[in-house]
Short mmCIF file of C-alpha atoms and ligand atoms in Angstrom, two decimals:
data_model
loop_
_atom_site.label_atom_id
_atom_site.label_comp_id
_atom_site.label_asym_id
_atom_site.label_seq_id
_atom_site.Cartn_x
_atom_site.Cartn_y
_atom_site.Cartn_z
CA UNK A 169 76.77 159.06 77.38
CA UNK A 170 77.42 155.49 78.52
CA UNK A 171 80.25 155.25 81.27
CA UNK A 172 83.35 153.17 80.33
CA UNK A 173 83.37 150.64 83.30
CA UNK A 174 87.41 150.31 84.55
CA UNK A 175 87.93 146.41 85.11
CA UNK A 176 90.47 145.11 87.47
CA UNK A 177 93.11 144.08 85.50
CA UNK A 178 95.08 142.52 87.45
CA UNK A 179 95.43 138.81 86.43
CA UNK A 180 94.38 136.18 88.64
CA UNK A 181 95.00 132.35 88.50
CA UNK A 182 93.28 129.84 89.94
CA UNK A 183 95.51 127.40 92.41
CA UNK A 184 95.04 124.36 93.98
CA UNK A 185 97.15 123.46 96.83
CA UNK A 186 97.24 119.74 98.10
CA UNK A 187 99.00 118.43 101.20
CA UNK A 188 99.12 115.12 103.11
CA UNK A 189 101.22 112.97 105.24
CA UNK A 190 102.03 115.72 107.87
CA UNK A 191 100.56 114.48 110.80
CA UNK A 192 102.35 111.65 113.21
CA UNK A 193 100.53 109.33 115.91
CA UNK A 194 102.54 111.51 118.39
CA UNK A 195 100.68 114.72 117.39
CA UNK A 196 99.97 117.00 114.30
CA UNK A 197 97.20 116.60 112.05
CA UNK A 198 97.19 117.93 107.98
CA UNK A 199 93.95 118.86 108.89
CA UNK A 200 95.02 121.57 111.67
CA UNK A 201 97.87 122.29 108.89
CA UNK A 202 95.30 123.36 106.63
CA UNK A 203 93.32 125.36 109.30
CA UNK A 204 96.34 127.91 110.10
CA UNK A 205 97.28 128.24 106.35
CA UNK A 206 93.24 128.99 105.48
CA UNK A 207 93.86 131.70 108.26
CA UNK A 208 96.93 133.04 107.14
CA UNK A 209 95.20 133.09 103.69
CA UNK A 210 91.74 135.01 104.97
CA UNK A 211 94.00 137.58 106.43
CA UNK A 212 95.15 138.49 103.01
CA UNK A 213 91.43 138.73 101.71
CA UNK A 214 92.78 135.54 99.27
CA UNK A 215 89.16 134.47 97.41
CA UNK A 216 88.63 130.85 98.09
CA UNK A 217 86.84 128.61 95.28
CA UNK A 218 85.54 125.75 97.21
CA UNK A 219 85.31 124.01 101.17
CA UNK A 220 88.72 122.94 101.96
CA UNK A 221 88.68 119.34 101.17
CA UNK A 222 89.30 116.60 103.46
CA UNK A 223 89.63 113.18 101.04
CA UNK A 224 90.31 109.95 103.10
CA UNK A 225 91.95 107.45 100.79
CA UNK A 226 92.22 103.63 100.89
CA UNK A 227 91.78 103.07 104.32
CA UNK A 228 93.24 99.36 104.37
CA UNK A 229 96.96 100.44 103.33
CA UNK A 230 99.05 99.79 106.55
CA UNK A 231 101.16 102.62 106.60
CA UNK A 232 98.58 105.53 106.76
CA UNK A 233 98.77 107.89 109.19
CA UNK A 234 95.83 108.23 111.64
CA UNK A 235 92.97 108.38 109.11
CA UNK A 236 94.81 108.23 105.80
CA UNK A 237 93.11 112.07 105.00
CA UNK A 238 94.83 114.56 102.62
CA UNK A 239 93.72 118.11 102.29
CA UNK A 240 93.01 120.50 99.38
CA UNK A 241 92.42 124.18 99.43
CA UNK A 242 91.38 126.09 95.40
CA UNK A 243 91.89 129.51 95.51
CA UNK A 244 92.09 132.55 93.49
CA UNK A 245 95.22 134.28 93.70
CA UNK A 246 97.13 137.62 91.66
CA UNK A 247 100.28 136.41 93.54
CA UNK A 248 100.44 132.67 93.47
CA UNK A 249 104.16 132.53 93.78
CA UNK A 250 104.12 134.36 97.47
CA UNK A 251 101.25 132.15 98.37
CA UNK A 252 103.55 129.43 97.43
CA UNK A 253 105.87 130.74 99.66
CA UNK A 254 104.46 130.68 102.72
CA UNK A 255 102.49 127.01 102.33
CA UNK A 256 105.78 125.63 101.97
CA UNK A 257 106.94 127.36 105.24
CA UNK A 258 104.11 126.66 107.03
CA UNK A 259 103.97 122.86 105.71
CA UNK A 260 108.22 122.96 106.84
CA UNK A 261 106.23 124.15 110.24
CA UNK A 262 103.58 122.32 111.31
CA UNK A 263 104.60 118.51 109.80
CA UNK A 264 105.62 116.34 112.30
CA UNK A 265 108.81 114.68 110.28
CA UNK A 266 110.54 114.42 113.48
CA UNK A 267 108.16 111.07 114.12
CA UNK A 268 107.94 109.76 111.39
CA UNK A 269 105.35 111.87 108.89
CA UNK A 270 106.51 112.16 105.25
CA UNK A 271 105.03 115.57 104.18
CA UNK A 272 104.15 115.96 100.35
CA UNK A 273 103.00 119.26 98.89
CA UNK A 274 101.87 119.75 95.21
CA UNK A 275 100.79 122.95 93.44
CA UNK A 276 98.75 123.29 90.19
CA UNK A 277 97.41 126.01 88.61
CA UNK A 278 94.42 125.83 86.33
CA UNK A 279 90.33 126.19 86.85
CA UNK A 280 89.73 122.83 85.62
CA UNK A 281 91.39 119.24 86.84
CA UNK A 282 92.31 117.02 84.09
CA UNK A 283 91.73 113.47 84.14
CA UNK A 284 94.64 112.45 84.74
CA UNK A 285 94.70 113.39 87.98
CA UNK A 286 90.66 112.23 88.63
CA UNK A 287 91.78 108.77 87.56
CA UNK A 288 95.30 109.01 90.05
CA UNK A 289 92.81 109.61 92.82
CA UNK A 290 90.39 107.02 92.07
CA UNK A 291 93.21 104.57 91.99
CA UNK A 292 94.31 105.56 95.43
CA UNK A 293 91.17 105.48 97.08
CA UNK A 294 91.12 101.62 96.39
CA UNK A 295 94.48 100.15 95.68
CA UNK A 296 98.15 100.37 97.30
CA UNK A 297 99.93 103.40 95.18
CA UNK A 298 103.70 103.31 95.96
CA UNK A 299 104.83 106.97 96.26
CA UNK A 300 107.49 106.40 92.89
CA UNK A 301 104.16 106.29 90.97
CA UNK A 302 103.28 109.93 92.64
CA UNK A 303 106.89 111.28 92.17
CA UNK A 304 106.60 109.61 88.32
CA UNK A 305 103.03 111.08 87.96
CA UNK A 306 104.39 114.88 89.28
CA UNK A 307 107.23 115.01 86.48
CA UNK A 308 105.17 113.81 83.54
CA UNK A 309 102.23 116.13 84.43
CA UNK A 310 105.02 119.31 85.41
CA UNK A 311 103.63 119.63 88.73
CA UNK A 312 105.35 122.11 91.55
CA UNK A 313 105.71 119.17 94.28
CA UNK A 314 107.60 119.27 97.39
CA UNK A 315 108.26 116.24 99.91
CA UNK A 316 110.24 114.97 103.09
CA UNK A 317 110.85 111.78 104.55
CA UNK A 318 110.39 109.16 101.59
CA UNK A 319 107.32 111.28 100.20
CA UNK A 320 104.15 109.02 100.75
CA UNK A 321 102.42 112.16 101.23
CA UNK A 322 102.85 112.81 97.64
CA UNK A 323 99.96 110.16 96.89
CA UNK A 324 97.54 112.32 98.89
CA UNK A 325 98.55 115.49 97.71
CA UNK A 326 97.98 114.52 94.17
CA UNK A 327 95.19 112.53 94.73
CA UNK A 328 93.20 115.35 97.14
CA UNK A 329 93.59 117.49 94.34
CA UNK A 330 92.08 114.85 91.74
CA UNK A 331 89.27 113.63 93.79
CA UNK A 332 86.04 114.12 91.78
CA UNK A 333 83.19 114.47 94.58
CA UNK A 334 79.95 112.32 93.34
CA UNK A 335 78.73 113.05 97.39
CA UNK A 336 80.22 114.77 99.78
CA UNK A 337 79.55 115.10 103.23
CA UNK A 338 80.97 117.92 105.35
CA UNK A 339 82.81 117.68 108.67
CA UNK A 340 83.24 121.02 110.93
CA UNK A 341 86.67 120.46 113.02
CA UNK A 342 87.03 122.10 116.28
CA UNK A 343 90.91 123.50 116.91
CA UNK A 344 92.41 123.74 120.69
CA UNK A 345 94.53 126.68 122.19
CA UNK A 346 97.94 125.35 121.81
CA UNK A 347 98.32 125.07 125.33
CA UNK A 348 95.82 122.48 125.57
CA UNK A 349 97.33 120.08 123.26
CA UNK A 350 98.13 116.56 124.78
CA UNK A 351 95.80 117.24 127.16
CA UNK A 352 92.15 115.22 128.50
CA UNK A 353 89.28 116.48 126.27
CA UNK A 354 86.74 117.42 128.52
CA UNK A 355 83.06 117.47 126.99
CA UNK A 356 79.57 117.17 128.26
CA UNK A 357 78.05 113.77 126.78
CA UNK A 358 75.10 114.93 127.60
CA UNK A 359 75.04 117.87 125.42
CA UNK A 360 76.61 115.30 122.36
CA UNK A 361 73.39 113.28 122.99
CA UNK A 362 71.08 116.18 122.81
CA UNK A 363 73.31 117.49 119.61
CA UNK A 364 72.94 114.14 118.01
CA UNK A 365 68.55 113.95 118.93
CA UNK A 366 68.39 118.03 117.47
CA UNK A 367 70.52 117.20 114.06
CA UNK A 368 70.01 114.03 113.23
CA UNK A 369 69.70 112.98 109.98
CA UNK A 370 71.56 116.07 109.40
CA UNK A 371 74.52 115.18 111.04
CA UNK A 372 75.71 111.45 111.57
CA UNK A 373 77.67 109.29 113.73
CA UNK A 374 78.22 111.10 116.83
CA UNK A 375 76.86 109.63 119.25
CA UNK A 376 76.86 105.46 120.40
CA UNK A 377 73.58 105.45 122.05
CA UNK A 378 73.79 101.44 122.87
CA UNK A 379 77.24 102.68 124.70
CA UNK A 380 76.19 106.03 125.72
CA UNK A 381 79.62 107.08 124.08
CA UNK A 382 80.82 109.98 122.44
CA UNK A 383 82.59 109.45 119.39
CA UNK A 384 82.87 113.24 118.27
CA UNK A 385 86.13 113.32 120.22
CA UNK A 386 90.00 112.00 118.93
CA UNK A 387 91.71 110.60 122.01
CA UNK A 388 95.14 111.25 120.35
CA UNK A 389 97.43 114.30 121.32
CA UNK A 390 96.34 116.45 118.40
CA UNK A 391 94.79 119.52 118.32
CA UNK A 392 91.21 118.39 117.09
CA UNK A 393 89.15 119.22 119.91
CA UNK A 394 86.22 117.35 117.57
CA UNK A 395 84.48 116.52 114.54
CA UNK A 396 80.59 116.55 113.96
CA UNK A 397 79.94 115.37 110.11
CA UNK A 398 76.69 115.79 108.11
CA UNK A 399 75.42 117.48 105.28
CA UNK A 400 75.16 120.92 105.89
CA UNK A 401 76.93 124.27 107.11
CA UNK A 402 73.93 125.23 108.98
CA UNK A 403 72.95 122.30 110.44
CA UNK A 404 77.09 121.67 111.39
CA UNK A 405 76.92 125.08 113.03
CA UNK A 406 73.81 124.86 115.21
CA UNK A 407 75.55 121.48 116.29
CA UNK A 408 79.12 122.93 117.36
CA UNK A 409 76.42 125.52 119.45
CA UNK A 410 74.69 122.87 121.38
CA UNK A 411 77.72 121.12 121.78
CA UNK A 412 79.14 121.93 126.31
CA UNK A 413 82.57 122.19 127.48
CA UNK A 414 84.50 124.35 129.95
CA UNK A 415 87.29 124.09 127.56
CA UNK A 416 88.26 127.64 125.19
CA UNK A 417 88.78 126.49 121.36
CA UNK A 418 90.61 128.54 119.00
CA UNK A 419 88.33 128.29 116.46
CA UNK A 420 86.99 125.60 113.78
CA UNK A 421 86.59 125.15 109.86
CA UNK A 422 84.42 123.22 108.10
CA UNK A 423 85.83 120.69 105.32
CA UNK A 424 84.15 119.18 102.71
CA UNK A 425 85.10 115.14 102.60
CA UNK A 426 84.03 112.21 100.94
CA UNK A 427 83.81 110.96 104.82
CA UNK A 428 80.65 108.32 105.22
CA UNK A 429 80.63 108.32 101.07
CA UNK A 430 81.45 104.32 101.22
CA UNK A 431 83.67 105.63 98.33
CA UNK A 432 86.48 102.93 98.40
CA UNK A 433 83.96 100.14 98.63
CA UNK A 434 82.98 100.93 94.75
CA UNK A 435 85.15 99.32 93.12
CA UNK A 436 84.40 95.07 92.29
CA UNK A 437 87.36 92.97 93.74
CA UNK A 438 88.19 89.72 91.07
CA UNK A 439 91.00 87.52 91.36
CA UNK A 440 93.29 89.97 89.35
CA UNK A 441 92.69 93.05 91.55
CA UNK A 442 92.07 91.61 94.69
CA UNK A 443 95.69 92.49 95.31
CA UNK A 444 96.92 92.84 99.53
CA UNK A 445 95.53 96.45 100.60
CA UNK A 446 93.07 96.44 97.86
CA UNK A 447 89.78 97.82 99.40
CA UNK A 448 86.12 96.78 97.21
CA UNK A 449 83.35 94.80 97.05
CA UNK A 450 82.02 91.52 95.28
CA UNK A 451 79.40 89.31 94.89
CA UNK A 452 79.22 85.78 94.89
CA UNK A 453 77.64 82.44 97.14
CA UNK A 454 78.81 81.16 100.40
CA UNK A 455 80.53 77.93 99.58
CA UNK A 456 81.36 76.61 103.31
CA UNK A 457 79.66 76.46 106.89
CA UNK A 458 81.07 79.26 108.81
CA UNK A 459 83.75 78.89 111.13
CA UNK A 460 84.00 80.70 114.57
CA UNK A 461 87.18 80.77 115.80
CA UNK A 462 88.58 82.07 119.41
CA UNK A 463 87.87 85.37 120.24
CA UNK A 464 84.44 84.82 118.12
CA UNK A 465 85.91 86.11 114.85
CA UNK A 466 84.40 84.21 111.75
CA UNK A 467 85.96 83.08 108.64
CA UNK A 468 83.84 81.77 105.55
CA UNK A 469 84.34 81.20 101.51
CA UNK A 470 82.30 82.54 98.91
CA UNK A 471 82.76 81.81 95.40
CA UNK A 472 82.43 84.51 92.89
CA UNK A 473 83.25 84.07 89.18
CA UNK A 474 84.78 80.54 90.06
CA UNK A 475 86.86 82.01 92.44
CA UNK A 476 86.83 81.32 96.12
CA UNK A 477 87.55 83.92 98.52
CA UNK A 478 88.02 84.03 102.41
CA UNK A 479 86.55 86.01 104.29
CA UNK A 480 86.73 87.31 107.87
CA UNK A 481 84.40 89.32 110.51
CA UNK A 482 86.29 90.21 113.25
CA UNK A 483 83.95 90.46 116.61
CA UNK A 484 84.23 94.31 117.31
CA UNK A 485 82.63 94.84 114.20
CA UNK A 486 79.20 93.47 115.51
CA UNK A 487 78.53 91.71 112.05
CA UNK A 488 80.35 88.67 113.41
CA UNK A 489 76.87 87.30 114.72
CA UNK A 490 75.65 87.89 111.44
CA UNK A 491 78.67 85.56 109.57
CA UNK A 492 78.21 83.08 112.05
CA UNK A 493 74.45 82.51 110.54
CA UNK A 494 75.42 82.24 106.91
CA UNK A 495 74.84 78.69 105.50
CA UNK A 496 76.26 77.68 102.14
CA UNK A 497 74.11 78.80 99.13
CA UNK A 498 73.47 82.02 100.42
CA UNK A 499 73.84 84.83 97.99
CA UNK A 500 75.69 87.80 99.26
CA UNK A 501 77.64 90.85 98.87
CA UNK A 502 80.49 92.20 100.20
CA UNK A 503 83.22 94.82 100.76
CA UNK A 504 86.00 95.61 102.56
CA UNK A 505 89.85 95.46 102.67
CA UNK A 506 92.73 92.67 101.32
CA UNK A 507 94.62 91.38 104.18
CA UNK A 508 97.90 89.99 102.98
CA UNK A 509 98.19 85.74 103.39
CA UNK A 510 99.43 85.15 106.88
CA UNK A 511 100.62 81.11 107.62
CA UNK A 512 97.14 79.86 108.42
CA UNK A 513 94.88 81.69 105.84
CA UNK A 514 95.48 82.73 102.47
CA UNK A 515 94.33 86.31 100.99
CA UNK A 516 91.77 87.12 103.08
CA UNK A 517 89.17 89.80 102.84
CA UNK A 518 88.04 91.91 106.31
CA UNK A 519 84.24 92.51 106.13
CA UNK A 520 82.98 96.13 106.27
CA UNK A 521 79.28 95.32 105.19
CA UNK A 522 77.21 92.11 104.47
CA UNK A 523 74.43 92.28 101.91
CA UNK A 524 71.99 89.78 102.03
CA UNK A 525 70.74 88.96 98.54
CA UNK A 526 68.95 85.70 98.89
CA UNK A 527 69.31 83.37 101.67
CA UNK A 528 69.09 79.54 100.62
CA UNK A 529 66.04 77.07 102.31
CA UNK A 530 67.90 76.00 105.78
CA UNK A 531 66.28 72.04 105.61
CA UNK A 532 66.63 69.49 108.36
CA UNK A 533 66.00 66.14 108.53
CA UNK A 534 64.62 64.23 111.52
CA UNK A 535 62.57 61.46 112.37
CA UNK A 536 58.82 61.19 111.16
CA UNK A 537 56.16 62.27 113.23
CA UNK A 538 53.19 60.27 113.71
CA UNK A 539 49.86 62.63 112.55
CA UNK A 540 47.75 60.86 115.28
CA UNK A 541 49.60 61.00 118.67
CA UNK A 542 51.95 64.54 117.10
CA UNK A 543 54.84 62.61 118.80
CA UNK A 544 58.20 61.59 116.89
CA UNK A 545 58.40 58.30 116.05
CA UNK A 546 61.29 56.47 117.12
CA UNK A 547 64.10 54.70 114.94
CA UNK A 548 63.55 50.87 114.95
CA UNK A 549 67.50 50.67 113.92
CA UNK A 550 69.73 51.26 110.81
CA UNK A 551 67.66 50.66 108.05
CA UNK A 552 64.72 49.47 109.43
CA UNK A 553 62.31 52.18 109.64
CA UNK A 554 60.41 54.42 112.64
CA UNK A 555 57.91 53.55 114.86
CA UNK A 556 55.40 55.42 116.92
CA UNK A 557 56.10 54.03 120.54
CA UNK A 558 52.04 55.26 121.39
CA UNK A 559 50.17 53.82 118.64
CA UNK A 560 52.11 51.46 116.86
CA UNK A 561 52.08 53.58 113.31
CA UNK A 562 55.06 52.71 110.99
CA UNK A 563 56.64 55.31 108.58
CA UNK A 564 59.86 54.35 106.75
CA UNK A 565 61.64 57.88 105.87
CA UNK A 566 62.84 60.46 108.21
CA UNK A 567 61.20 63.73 107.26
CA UNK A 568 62.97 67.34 105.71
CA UNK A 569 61.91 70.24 107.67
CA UNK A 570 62.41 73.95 106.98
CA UNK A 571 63.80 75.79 110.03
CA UNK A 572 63.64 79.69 109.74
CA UNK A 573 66.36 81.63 109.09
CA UNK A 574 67.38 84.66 111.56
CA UNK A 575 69.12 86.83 108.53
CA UNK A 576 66.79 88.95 106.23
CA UNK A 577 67.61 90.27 102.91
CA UNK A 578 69.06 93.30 103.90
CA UNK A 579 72.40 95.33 104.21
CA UNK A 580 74.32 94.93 107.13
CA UNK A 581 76.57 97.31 108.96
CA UNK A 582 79.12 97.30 111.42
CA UNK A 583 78.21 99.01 114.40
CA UNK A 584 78.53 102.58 114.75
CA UNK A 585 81.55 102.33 117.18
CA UNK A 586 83.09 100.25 114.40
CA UNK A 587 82.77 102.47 111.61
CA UNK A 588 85.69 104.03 109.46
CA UNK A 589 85.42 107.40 108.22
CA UNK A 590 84.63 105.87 104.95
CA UNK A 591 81.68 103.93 106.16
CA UNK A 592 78.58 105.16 104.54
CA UNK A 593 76.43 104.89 107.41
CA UNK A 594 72.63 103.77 107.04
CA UNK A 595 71.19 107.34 107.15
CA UNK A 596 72.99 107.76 104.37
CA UNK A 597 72.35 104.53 102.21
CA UNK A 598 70.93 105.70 98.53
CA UNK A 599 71.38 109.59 99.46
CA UNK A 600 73.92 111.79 97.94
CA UNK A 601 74.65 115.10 98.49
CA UNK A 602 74.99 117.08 95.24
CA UNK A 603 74.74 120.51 96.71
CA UNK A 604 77.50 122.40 94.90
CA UNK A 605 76.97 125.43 96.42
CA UNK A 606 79.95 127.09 98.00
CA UNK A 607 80.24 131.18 99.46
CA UNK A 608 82.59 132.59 100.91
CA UNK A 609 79.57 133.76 103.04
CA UNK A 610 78.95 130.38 104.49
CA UNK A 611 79.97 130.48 108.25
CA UNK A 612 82.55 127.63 107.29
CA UNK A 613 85.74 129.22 108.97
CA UNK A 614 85.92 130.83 112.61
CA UNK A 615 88.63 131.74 114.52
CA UNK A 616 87.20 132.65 118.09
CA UNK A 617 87.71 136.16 119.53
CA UNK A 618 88.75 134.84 123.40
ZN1 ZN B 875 51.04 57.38 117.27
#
């Protein structure tokens, strides 16, 4: 006789949870927000669908908070209305409205993520998105949303939930005891170094070994002790392990991000979009000599689709070097971020990469050289030819001589020091990480027993 198997009937929904703007440059951080709520949640055995997500938008908009991140948590819930609940208390908690964050909070429940919502985030990861278009978006799509202050946070609520992940890196954050907040981070830089040499390619950008400088570690006062990204849990674990300090963390969680994607660099800039804030790329030919202004940033045209556009390379970026040694005719690509027209330059676009694409003959004239003596002949005045002061020999035209160029056809980055989290660094040029794989097995959340 066959056994009648008893299902579970209680109903569960799926929920998606999406919070930004809670953090302040005088202390909390969405994504310590989301750490506390993912442990209030694993206390009540809630089934999580996915990494927490960690989806840095437009990075050129000027009134993002530290890094412009939102956060996303899917989860499978019988009781979404408690869970509810208590993210909106701890979101009431833990955002920092007192100095000036503008918390937004948005709830949706369903499996799938409609387009709509895809094509809000795609928008934002690019262009300027007031927050009325995220309040206007939440009514017409019915959407539980919360917000304080003026509600920017709605933009990366919405949009976290939206993002569609093409690649993905992964980023395991490191939480202090309370106590600690505010305070000097203390960490061996040896032990980053030695990290860095046992996980790279796995993990990127930790390390500046020109500087010898660690760059795993905020210097802010929030409670990120630090960040190691790369592409795996296991790899991001054995890291956090090699990883020296005297200092007891509370515990860490690792985040799945579109951090080192070069994500908002997709998008082509034209005349119509290139709008101030706008973040992208285009193509086109250097129409002017570089100029290297004081403080060695350099400004240059380039003309794409019979526009001209100006762009800048600011020095710390280490591609300023690079600018300096375009020469008109040189086909290139770039990307980076719309500055708004100041009183000496018109829309103006900061450079995040140079591609080289071809690089135009670099000719010079000069005088004739004579084939028997290999000496320069010398100008016998305007119009009147050059003579060989050794031998006599006559030539009347100065000759056109190639001089090499130092560029090569080839992408170039801004140093590692320089990078935003956006940047996709050169480890990770033509890679993507598809692995879909997520368990609630994974060693992706600890809270330390000390
Ligand atoms: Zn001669």
């Amino acid at each position: 006789m066959s056994e009648l198997i008893t299902e579970n009937v209680e109903k569960k929904t799926v929920l998606n949870i999406g919070f930004d703007d809670t953090d302040s440059p005088k202390g909390m951080c969405t994504t310590f927000l989301a750490y506390k709520l993912v442990d209030l949640l694993k206390k009540q055995r809630t089934e999580f669908l996915d990494f927490p997500r960690l989806v840095r938008f437009n990075p050129n908009i000027p009134w993002k908070t530290r890094g412009n991140g939102a956060v996303s948590i899917k989860i499978k819930t019988s009781n979404p209305s408690k869970i509810k609940n208590q993210v909106k208390n701890l979101v009431s908690k833990y955002s920092d409205t007192k100095n000036g964050a503008n918390p937004g909070l948005v709830f949706f429940e369903s499996d799938s993520i409609p387009h709509e919502f895809t094509e809000f985030s795609d928008l934002a990861l690019w262009q300027l998105i007031h927050r009325s278009n995220a309040k206007k978006f939440a009514k017409k799509n019915n959407l539980e949303y919360f917000y304080k202050g003026n509600g920017q946070g709605l933009v990366g609520a919405i949009g976290a939930i939206g993002y569609d992940f093409k690649d993905h890196t992964l980023e395991l954050l490191s939480y202090r005891k309370k106590q600690k907040f505010g305070k000097e981070r203390k960490i061996s830089i040896q032990s980053v170094k030695e990290m860095q040499e046992k996980t790279y390619p796995d993990t990127f950008n930790s390390f500046d070994t020109k500087k010898g400088r660690v760059l795993i570690t905020p210097h802010g006062p929030d409670p990120v002790f630090f960040g190691v990204r790369g592409e795996n849990v296991s790899s991001l674990v054995y890291a956090s392990k090699i990883i020296k300090s005297d200092e007891k963390l509370d515990g860490y969680m690792i985040f799945k991000s579109n951090q080192g994607t070069g994500d908002h660099l997709k998008n082509e800039l034209t005349f119509e979009t290139m709008k101030p804030y706008a973040s992208g790329k285009l193509t086109g030919i250097v129409s002017n000599s570089p100029k290297i202004v004081k403080g060695g940033h350099v400004f240059f045209k380039i003309l794409s689709n019979n526009n001209e556009f100006w762009c800048a390379v600011y020095k710390p970026t280490g591609m300023s070097v690079i600018a300096s040694d375009l020469i008109q005719g040189d086909k290139i690509s770039v990307g980076g971020g719309v500055r708004k027209a100041s009183k000496n330059f018109p829309r103006i676009i900061n450079l995040e990469f140079i591609e080289i694409i071809s690089l135009k003959k670099q000719i010079t004239t000069s005088n004739p050289i004579c084939k028997k003596c290999n000496k320069k002949m010398k100008s016998k005045g305007k119009g009147q030819g050059f003579q060989c002061i050794r031998c006599g020999k006559k030539s009347s035209r100065k000759i056109n001589q190639e001089i090499s160029r130092n560029l090569q056809k080839k992408l170039y980055l801004p140093k590692v020091s320089a990078h935003r989290h956006l940047t996709r660094p050169q480890q990770r040029q033509g890679i993507q990480n598809k692995s879909k794989i997520f368990k609630n097995s994974l060693s992706w959340f600890c809270v330390y027993e000390n």
